[in-house]
Tab-separated table of C-alpha atoms and ligand atoms in Angstrom:
chain	number	residue	atom	x	y	z
K	1	MET	CA	157.303	194.825	222.146
K	2	ASP	CA	158.819	197.876	223.486
K	3	SER	CA	157.398	200.798	221.298
K	4	SER	CA	159.317	203.544	223.186
K	5	LYS	CA	162.590	202.970	221.542
K	6	TYR	CA	160.754	203.617	218.269
K	7	LYS	CA	162.440	206.979	217.082
K	8	LEU	CA	159.612	209.258	215.480
K	9	PHE	CA	159.858	212.748	214.141
K	10	LEU	CA	156.925	214.919	213.313
K	11	LYS	CA	157.833	216.899	210.318
K	12	LYS	CA	156.519	219.914	209.299
K	13	ILE	CA	156.931	220.762	205.555
K	14	ASN	CA	160.703	220.795	204.524
K	15	ARG	CA	162.270	220.765	207.600
K	16	PHE	CA	161.797	219.227	211.116
K	17	HIS	CA	159.325	220.458	214.070
K	18	LEU	CA	159.837	218.676	216.697
K	19	THR	CA	162.105	215.014	217.188
K	20	LYS	CA	161.069	213.495	219.875
K	21	ILE	CA	161.660	209.569	221.019
K	22	GLY	CA	157.763	207.947	222.011
K	23	LEU	CA	154.940	206.168	221.748
K	24	TYR	CA	152.932	206.910	219.179
K	25	HIS	CA	149.867	207.487	220.893
K	26	ILE	CA	151.808	209.937	223.117
K	27	MET	CA	152.834	211.717	220.190
K	28	LYS	CA	149.577	212.116	218.812
K	29	GLU	CA	147.964	213.448	221.887
K	30	SER	CA	150.574	216.388	222.133
K	31	LYS	CA	148.516	218.850	219.953
K	32	THR	CA	151.077	219.965	217.768
K	33	GLU	CA	148.536	221.610	215.289
K	34	GLU	CA	151.282	222.305	212.384
K	35	LEU	CA	151.960	218.772	212.031
K	36	ILE	CA	152.231	217.409	208.692
K	37	MET	CA	153.900	214.097	208.969
K	38	LYS	CA	154.575	211.519	211.451
K	39	VAL	CA	157.663	209.697	210.548
K	40	ILE	CA	158.187	206.224	212.996
K	41	GLN	CA	161.964	204.404	212.079
K	42	VAL	CA	161.774	201.449	213.114
K	43	ASP	CA	164.531	198.505	212.467
K	44	ASN	CA	163.224	196.444	210.559
K	45	PRO	CA	159.863	195.385	208.574
K	46	ILE	CA	158.448	192.874	211.131
K	47	GLU	CA	158.664	196.242	213.775
K	48	GLY	CA	157.060	198.167	211.698
K	49	GLY	CA	154.233	195.469	210.961
K	50	LYS	CA	153.643	195.466	214.572
K	51	VAL	CA	153.595	199.344	214.970
K	52	ALA	CA	151.361	199.875	212.006
K	53	PHE	CA	149.094	197.228	213.059
K	54	ASP	CA	148.734	199.142	217.028
K	55	ILE	CA	147.900	202.183	214.644
K	56	LEU	CA	145.095	199.836	212.562
K	57	LYS	CA	143.537	199.142	215.995
K	58	GLU	CA	143.648	202.016	217.220
K	59	LYS	CA	141.898	203.119	213.803
K	60	LEU	CA	139.068	200.395	214.037
K	61	GLU	CA	138.225	201.431	217.727
K	62	ASN	CA	137.608	204.772	216.622
K	63	GLY	CA	135.197	203.568	213.852
K	64	ALA	CA	137.215	202.730	210.672
K	65	LYS	CA	135.298	200.467	208.244
K	66	THR	CA	136.919	200.622	204.974
K	67	LEU	CA	140.937	199.792	204.148
K	68	GLY	CA	142.622	200.836	201.421
K	69	LEU	CA	145.548	198.256	201.006
K	70	ALA	CA	148.233	197.996	199.040
K	71	THR	CA	150.492	194.680	197.702
K	72	GLY	CA	154.525	194.744	197.368
K	73	SER	CA	156.906	193.189	200.195
K	74	SER	CA	156.391	196.604	201.828
K	75	PRO	CA	153.305	196.260	203.654
K	76	LEU	CA	153.600	192.261	204.404
K	77	GLU	CA	154.922	192.353	207.694
K	78	PHE	CA	151.600	194.577	208.857
K	79	TYR	CA	149.142	191.789	207.016
K	80	GLN	CA	151.067	188.869	208.641
K	81	GLN	CA	149.998	190.730	212.100
K	82	ILE	CA	146.520	190.921	210.880
K	83	VAL	CA	146.159	187.091	209.984
K	84	GLU	CA	147.812	186.380	213.196
K	85	SER	CA	145.267	188.498	215.420
K	86	ASP	CA	142.396	187.066	216.539
K	87	LEU	CA	141.100	190.751	214.762
K	88	ASP	CA	137.504	189.895	213.413
K	89	PHE	CA	137.349	191.525	210.345
K	90	SER	CA	134.174	190.516	208.726
K	91	SER	CA	132.696	193.642	208.890
K	92	LEU	CA	135.421	195.276	207.071
K	93	THR	CA	135.474	196.638	203.355
K	94	SER	CA	139.225	196.675	201.341
K	95	VAL	CA	139.924	198.455	198.400
K	96	ASN	CA	142.991	197.912	197.062
K	97	LEU	CA	145.228	200.380	194.900
K	98	ASP	CA	146.113	198.675	191.821
K	99	GLU	CA	146.360	195.529	189.629
K	100	TYR	CA	148.309	195.303	186.734
K	101	VAL	CA	146.520	195.552	182.900
K	102	GLY	CA	146.772	191.459	181.323
K	103	LEU	CA	147.138	189.176	184.277
K	104	ASP	CA	143.421	187.423	185.310
K	105	GLY	CA	143.117	186.853	189.002
K	106	ASP	CA	144.551	183.502	188.995
K	107	ASN	CA	148.464	184.527	187.624
K	108	PRO	CA	150.228	184.007	191.028
K	109	GLN	CA	152.027	187.509	189.297
K	110	SER	CA	148.623	189.592	189.665
K	111	TYR	CA	148.094	191.601	192.536
K	112	ARG	CA	144.778	190.042	193.577
K	113	TYR	CA	146.012	187.084	194.059
K	114	PHE	CA	149.237	188.390	195.819
K	115	MET	CA	146.072	189.550	198.224
K	116	GLN	CA	144.247	186.207	198.333
K	117	GLU	CA	147.550	184.445	199.492
K	118	ASN	CA	148.841	186.977	201.877
K	119	LEU	CA	145.848	188.323	203.126
K	120	PHE	CA	141.919	187.323	201.853
K	121	ASN	CA	141.884	183.795	202.211
K	122	LYS	CA	143.099	183.879	206.056
K	123	LYS	CA	141.627	187.299	207.249
K	124	PRO	CA	138.109	187.601	205.562
K	125	PHE	CA	136.580	190.543	205.155
K	126	LYS	CA	133.025	192.060	204.482
K	127	GLU	CA	133.673	192.596	200.846
K	128	SER	CA	137.447	193.394	198.995
K	129	PHE	CA	137.599	195.163	195.858
K	130	LEU	CA	140.117	195.105	193.663
K	131	PRO	CA	140.503	196.511	189.725
K	132	ARG	CA	139.549	193.920	187.464
K	133	GLY	CA	142.939	193.616	185.153
K	134	ASP	CA	141.278	193.239	182.142
K	135	LYS	CA	142.623	193.852	178.932
K	136	ASP	CA	139.873	194.476	176.854
K	137	HIS	CA	137.079	195.997	179.505
K	138	ALA	CA	140.070	198.684	180.769
K	139	GLU	CA	137.998	201.759	180.436
K	140	GLU	CA	134.761	199.817	182.053
K	141	GLU	CA	136.933	198.895	184.589
K	142	VAL	CA	137.984	202.628	185.407
K	143	GLU	CA	134.349	203.789	185.749
K	144	ARG	CA	133.146	200.953	187.602
K	145	TYR	CA	136.804	201.256	190.335
K	146	ASN	CA	136.209	205.042	190.376
K	147	GLN	CA	132.137	203.777	191.601
K	148	ILE	CA	133.137	201.656	193.663
K	149	LEU	CA	135.889	204.602	195.714
K	150	ALA	CA	133.294	207.196	195.896
K	151	ASP	CA	130.298	204.441	197.523
K	152	HIS	CA	133.207	203.120	199.893
K	153	PRO	CA	135.502	205.951	201.065
K	154	VAL	CA	138.591	204.870	202.819
K	155	ASP	CA	139.463	205.007	206.511
K	156	LEU	CA	143.190	204.135	206.045
K	157	GLN	CA	144.987	203.867	203.020
K	158	ILE	CA	148.206	201.573	202.790
K	159	LEU	CA	151.228	202.711	200.279
K	160	GLY	CA	154.115	201.263	199.572
K	161	ILE	CA	157.009	203.532	197.459
K	162	GLY	CA	158.453	203.114	194.281
K	163	ARG	CA	161.778	203.898	193.913
K	164	ASN	CA	160.883	206.885	191.584
K	165	GLY	CA	158.441	208.309	194.285
K	166	HIS	CA	155.323	206.642	192.658
K	167	ILE	CA	152.152	205.608	194.759
K	168	GLY	CA	150.429	202.663	193.711
K	169	PHE	CA	151.247	202.868	190.102
K	170	ASN	CA	150.952	206.628	189.806
K	171	GLU	CA	154.261	206.963	188.035
K	172	PRO	CA	156.301	210.436	187.890
K	173	GLY	CA	153.946	213.180	185.943
K	174	THR	CA	150.520	212.037	187.502
K	175	PRO	CA	148.532	214.914	188.114
K	176	PHE	CA	147.236	215.209	191.568
K	177	ASP	CA	143.370	215.482	190.766
K	178	SER	CA	143.915	212.019	188.949
K	179	GLN	CA	141.462	209.387	189.955
K	180	THR	CA	141.456	205.724	189.148
K	181	HIS	CA	143.089	205.327	185.294
K	182	LEU	CA	144.704	203.383	182.955
K	183	VAL	CA	148.860	203.776	183.101
K	184	ASP	CA	151.752	202.908	181.179
K	185	LEU	CA	154.508	201.781	183.547
K	186	ASP	CA	157.556	203.574	183.983
K	187	GLN	CA	160.369	201.330	182.321
K	188	SER	CA	162.205	201.792	186.265
K	189	THR	CA	158.744	200.743	187.847
K	190	ILE	CA	158.901	197.111	184.761
K	191	GLU	CA	162.826	196.839	185.962
K	192	ALA	CA	162.102	197.217	189.926
K	193	ASN	CA	159.107	194.226	189.372
K	194	ALA	CA	160.495	192.321	187.229
K	195	ARG	CA	162.192	190.496	190.574
K	196	PHE	CA	158.821	188.670	190.964
K	197	PHE	CA	158.223	187.458	187.604
K	198	ASP	CA	160.820	184.655	185.354
K	199	LYS	CA	162.053	187.456	182.681
K	200	ILE	CA	161.343	191.051	182.616
K	201	GLU	CA	159.581	190.155	179.085
K	202	ASP	CA	156.587	188.785	181.173
K	203	VAL	CA	156.392	192.095	183.436
K	204	PRO	CA	152.630	194.033	181.917
K	205	THR	CA	153.699	197.228	180.725
K	206	GLN	CA	150.271	198.670	181.903
K	207	ALA	CA	148.094	198.796	184.978
K	208	ILE	CA	145.335	200.208	186.736
K	209	SER	CA	145.427	202.888	189.398
K	210	MET	CA	143.367	204.422	191.611
K	211	GLY	CA	143.978	207.923	191.613
K	212	ILE	CA	146.611	210.257	193.405
K	213	LYS	CA	143.374	212.196	193.997
K	214	ASN	CA	141.420	209.093	195.260
K	215	ILE	CA	144.586	208.215	197.487
K	216	LEU	CA	144.537	211.857	199.431
K	217	ASP	CA	140.897	211.465	199.733
K	218	ALA	CA	141.871	208.666	202.603
K	219	LYS	CA	141.118	210.058	205.981
K	220	SER	CA	144.512	208.704	207.017
K	221	ILE	CA	147.371	207.138	205.035
K	222	LEU	CA	149.962	204.777	206.170
K	223	LEU	CA	153.081	204.204	204.270
K	224	PHE	CA	156.102	201.739	204.245
K	225	ALA	CA	159.799	202.076	203.300
K	226	TYR	CA	162.083	200.218	203.806
K	227	GLY	CA	165.652	199.663	202.092
K	228	GLN	CA	168.445	202.102	200.502
K	229	SER	CA	166.651	202.065	197.516
K	230	LYS	CA	163.880	204.109	198.286
K	231	ALA	CA	166.067	206.836	200.403
K	232	GLU	CA	165.628	209.175	197.724
K	233	ALA	CA	161.878	208.945	197.504
K	234	ILE	CA	161.397	209.618	201.026
K	235	ALA	CA	163.444	212.028	201.337
K	236	GLY	CA	161.470	213.849	198.674
K	237	THR	CA	158.831	212.744	199.642
K	238	VAL	CA	159.019	214.123	203.190
K	239	GLU	CA	161.463	217.330	202.735
K	240	GLY	CA	161.401	218.358	198.781
K	241	PRO	CA	159.238	219.755	196.781
K	242	VAL	CA	155.887	219.491	196.371
K	243	THR	CA	155.872	217.921	192.558
K	244	GLU	CA	154.016	215.821	190.258
K	245	SER	CA	157.141	213.965	189.388
K	246	LEU	CA	157.884	212.544	192.529
K	247	PRO	CA	153.813	211.753	193.000
K	248	ALA	CA	154.924	210.720	197.125
K	249	SER	CA	155.435	214.343	197.333
K	250	SER	CA	151.366	214.975	197.307
K	251	LEU	CA	151.572	213.439	200.697
K	252	GLN	CA	153.013	216.307	202.310
K	253	ASN	CA	149.023	217.883	201.005
K	254	HIS	CA	147.406	215.800	203.804
K	255	ASP	CA	147.079	216.176	207.298
K	256	ASP	CA	146.867	213.138	208.585
K	257	VAL	CA	150.252	210.621	206.814
K	258	ILE	CA	151.913	208.095	208.854
K	259	ILE	CA	155.707	207.049	207.316
K	260	ILE	CA	156.956	203.781	208.507
K	261	ALA	CA	161.041	203.303	207.261
K	262	ASP	CA	163.986	202.058	208.521
K	263	ALA	CA	167.253	203.954	208.938
K	264	GLU	CA	168.477	203.097	205.053
K	265	ALA	CA	165.397	204.649	204.056
K	266	LEU	CA	165.480	207.724	205.805
K	267	SER	CA	169.035	207.743	205.147
K	268	LEU	CA	168.680	210.757	203.191
K	269	LEU	CA	166.142	212.992	204.961
K	270	LYS	CA	168.506	216.625	206.378
K	271	LYS	CA	168.316	215.620	210.299
L	301	GLP	C1	154.459	198.697	192.920
L	301	GLP	C2	153.139	199.126	194.115
L	301	GLP	C3	152.831	199.672	194.534
L	301	GLP	C4	154.629	199.191	195.572
L	301	GLP	C5	155.804	199.487	194.906
L	301	GLP	C6	157.129	198.923	196.029
L	301	GLP	O1	155.074	198.665	191.841
L	301	GLP	N1	152.098	198.820	192.639
L	301	GLP	O2	152.196	199.766	195.133
L	301	GLP	O3	154.051	200.253	196.531
L	301	GLP	O4	155.510	197.970	193.662
L	301	GLP	O5	157.267	197.614	196.034
L	301	GLP	P1	158.066	197.127	197.579
L	301	GLP	O6	157.097	197.095	198.657
L	301	GLP	O7	157.832	195.956	197.092
L	301	GLP	O8	159.539	197.662	197.446
């Protein structure tokens, strides 16, 4: 893989700080103190998965022990890279972002099932936590999960992004100081996620999600975004005002965020 062809933007809030082509690790050592976000443009999700895997390896070499994981199509190639690698994950812990309420873990649409199928069955971790989507005990689950997060601080948090700018299932309007909570899903999210279900009526209307504060507590954050449908959300995330109406814009408050995205997802950035 020739990573010298990646386009890497170092972004200061609301404007480009520096545009350069180069290797991720070289850029990391460039000691640009004001940099807020790194944006790595890749050709496609396969390349994105490989870049992310390199970043993960570096974090592991530097002692990362706990990964925050996400579902959705965007991180799939990254998980594939992990599965194909000879790295041993048996001393690592994972905590997942979210889970639908009302689907048990055997349901193929549950996020637990997704994680088992795409990662855990092939690359077992020491322990892997996900919220439990049990309808009758959601409030207890929220408490339990916040404790899990307190006990297992995340070193590297993986994120996708919703078309409306949600991260995890933190929909527009979620306070930035939120912890794990029960969410009523936006109609737009239900419609976007209906592609994974037989019919839209089958899509759960609620979820349990880490809050935005939990996400921002991670030491480092890696967000994937592919395709035109994410362009508006990415423009707001990187260049827009920090506002609760675009949950991912909260990432501007974090000092170690990397966005891996294709040209379509970056197409609305002002260059
Ligand atoms: C869901 C998940 C998010 C994910 C988003 C985007 O709503 N809760 O964590 O980021 O979908 O999914 P995709 O990567 O398939 O576009």
